C-alpha positions as a Markdown table, in Angstrom:
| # | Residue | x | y | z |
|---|---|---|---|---|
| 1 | Unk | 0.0 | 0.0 | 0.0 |
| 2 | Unk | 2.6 | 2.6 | 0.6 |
| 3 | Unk | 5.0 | 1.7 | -2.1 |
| 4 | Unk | 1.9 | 2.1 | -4.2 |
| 5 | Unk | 1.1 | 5.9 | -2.9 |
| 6 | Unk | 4.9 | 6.4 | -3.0 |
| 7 | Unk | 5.3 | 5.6 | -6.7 |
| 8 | Unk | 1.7 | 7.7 | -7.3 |
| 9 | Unk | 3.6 | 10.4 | -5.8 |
| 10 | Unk | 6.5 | 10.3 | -7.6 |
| 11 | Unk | 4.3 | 9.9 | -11.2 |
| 12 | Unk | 2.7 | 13.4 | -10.0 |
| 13 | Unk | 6.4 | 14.8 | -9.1 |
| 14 | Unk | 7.2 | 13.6 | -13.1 |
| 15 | Unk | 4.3 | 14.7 | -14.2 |
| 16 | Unk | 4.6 | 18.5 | -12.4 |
| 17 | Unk | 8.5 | 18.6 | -14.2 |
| 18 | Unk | 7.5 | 17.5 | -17.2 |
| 19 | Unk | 4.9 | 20.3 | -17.4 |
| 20 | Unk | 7.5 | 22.9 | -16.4 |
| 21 | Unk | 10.5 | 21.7 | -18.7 |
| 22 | Unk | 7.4 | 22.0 | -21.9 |
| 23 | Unk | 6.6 | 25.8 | -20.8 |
| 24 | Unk | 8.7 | 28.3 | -23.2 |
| 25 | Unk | 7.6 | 32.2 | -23.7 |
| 26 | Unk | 4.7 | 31.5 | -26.5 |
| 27 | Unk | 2.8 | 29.2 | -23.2 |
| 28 | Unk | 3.7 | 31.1 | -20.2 |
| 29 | Unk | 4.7 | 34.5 | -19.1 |
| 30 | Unk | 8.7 | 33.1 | -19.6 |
| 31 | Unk | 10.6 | 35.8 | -21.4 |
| 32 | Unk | 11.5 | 34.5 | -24.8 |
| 33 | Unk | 15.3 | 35.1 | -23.7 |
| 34 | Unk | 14.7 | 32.2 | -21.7 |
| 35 | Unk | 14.1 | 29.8 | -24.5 |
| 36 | Unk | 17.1 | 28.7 | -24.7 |
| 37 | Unk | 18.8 | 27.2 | -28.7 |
| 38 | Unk | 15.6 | 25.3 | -29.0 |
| 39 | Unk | 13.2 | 27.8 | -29.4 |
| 40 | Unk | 9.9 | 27.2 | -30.9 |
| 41 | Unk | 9.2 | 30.9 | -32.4 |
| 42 | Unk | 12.2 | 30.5 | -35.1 |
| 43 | Unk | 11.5 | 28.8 | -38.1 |
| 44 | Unk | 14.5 | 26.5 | -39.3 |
| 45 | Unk | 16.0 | 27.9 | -42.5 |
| 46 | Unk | 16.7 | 26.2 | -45.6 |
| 47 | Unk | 20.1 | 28.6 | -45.9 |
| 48 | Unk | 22.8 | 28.4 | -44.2 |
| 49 | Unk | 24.2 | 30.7 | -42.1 |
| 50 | Unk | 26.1 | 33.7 | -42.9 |
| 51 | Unk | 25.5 | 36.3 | -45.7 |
| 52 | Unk | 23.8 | 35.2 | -48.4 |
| 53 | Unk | 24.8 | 36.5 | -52.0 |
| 54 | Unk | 21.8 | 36.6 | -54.2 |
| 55 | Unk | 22.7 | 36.7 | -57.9 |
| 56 | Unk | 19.7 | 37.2 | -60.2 |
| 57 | Unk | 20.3 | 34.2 | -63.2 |
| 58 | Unk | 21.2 | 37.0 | -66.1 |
| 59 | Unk | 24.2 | 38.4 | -63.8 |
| 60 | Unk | 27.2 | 36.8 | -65.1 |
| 61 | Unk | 29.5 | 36.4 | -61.5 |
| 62 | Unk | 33.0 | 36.2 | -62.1 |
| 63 | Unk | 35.5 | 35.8 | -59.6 |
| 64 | Unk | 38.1 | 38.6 | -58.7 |
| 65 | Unk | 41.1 | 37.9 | -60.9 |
| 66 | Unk | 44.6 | 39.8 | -61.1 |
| 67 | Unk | 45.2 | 42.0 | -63.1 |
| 68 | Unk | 48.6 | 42.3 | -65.3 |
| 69 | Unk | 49.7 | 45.9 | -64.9 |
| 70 | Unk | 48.7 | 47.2 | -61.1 |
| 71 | Unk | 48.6 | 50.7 | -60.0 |
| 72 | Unk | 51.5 | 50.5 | -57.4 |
| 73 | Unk | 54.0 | 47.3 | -56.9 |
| 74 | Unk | 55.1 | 46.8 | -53.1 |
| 75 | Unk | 58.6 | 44.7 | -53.6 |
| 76 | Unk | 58.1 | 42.5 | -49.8 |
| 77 | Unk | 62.3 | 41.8 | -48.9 |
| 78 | Unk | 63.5 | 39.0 | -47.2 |
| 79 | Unk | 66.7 | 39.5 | -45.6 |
| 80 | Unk | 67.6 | 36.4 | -43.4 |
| 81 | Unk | 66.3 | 32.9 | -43.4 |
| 82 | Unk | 63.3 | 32.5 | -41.3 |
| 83 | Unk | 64.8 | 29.4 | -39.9 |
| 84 | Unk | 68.1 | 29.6 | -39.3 |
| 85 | Unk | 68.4 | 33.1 | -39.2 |
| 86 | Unk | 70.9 | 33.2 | -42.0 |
| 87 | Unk | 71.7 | 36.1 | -44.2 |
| 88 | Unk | 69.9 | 36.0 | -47.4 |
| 89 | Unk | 70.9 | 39.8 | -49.3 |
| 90 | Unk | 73.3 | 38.7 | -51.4 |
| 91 | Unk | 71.4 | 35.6 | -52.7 |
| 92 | Unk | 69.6 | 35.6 | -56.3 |
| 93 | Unk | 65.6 | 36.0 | -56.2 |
| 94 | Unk | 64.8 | 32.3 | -57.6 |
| 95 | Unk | 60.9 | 33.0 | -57.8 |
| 96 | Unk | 58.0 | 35.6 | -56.9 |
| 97 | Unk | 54.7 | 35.2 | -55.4 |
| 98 | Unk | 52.2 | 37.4 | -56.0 |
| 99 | Unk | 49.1 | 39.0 | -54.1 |
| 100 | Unk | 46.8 | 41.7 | -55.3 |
| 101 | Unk | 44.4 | 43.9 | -53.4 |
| 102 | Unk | 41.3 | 46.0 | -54.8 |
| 103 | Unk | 41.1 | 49.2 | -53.0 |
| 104 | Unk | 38.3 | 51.8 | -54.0 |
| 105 | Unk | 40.2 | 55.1 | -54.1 |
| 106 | Unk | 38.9 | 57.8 | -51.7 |
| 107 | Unk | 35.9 | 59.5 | -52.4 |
| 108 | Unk | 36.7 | 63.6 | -52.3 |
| 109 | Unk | 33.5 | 66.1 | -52.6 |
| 110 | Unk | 34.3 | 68.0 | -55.5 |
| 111 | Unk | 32.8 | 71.7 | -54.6 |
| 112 | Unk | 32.1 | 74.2 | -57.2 |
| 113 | Unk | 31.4 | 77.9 | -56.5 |
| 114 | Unk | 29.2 | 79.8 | -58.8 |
| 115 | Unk | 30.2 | 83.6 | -59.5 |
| 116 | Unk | 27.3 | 85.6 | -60.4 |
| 117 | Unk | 28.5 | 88.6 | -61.5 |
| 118 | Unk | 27.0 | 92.0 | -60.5 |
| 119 | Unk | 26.8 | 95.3 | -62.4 |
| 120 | Unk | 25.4 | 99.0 | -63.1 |
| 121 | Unk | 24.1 | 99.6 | -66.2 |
| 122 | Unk | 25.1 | 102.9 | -68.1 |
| 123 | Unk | 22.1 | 104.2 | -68.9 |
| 124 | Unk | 19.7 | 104.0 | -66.6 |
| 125 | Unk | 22.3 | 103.8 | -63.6 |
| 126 | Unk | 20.3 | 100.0 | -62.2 |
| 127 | Unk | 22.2 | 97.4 | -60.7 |
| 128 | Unk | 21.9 | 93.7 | -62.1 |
| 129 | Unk | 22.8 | 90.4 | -62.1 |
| 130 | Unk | 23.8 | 87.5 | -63.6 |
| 131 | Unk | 21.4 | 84.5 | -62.9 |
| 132 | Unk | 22.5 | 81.0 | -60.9 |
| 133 | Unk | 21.8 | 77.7 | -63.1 |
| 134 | Unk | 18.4 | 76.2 | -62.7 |
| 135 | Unk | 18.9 | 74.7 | -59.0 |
| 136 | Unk | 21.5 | 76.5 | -57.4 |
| 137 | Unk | 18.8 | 78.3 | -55.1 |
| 138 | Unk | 20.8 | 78.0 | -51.6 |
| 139 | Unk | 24.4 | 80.0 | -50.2 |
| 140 | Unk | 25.8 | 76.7 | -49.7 |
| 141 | Unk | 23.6 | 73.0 | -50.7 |
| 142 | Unk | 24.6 | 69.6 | -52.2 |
| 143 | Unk | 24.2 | 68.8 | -55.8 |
C-alpha cells in the first residue's frame, strides 16, 4: 500500500516537471530570452548561415582575378632565413609570389562655386545680375 502511494507520488512529481521543462515564452509569461537554442518561435531555414549572395540568373559572376599591370608594386624583402636566421641579401631572387588587393580610391567632394557677376548699367544707372543655373537656389547645398 505505501509503495503504491509512493510511486503515485512520484508519477505526480514527473508529471509537475514534465509540465514545467514543456513551458517556453509563446505558453507562459517566460521571457522569450529564456528559450534557450531550442526555441519554438524560429522557423528552421533552408540557408545556411552567414550572408547570403543573391545573384539574379542573367548576372554573369566572375570571380576577382589579377590584373597584369597594377597601379602601385610593393617589392616585400626577405633579408635572413626564417629558420636559421641566415643572411639572405646577397642571394639571387629564384621565384616571386604574388598578391593583389582591390582598393576603392577615396571619395573627395568636388565643390564648385558659382560667380554671379553683379553690375550698373550705363544708362539708366540700375544694378543687375547674372542668374544661378536652374537649381543652385541655396548659399551653400549639395548637388
Amino acid at each position: 500500500m505505501a509503495q503504491s502511494a509512493h510511486i503515485a507520488g512520484l508519477e505526480k512529481e514527473i508529471e509537475a516537471l514534465k509540465n514545467q521543462l514543456a513551458k517556453n515564452s509563446r505558453n507562459s509569461s517566460k521571457p522569450p530570452s529564456s528559450d534557450g537554442y531550442a526555441n519554438p518561435n524560429q522557423k528552421a531555414s533552408a540557408r545556411k548561415a552567414g550572408a547570403q549572395v543573391v545573384i539574379s540568373p542573367d548576372t554573369k559572376a566572375a570571380p576577382l582575378k589579377q590584373v597584369e599591370h597594377p597601379d602601385h608594386i610593393q617589392e616585400q624583402v626577405i633579408s635572413h632565413c626564417t629558420h636559421c636566421q641566415a643572411d639572405l641579401s646577397n642571394q639571387a631572387v629564384t621565384a616571386v609570389d604574388t598578391r593583389q588587393v582591390f582598393d576603392l580610391p577615396e571619395i573627395k567632394v568636388a565643390v564648385t562655386e558659382h560667380r554671379a557677376q553683379v553690375k550698373t548699367c550705363p544708362h539708366c544707372d540700375s544694378r543687375v545680375k547674372a542668374e544661378f543655373p536652374a537649381g543652385v537656389t541655396q548659399p551653400v547645398q549639395y548637388g
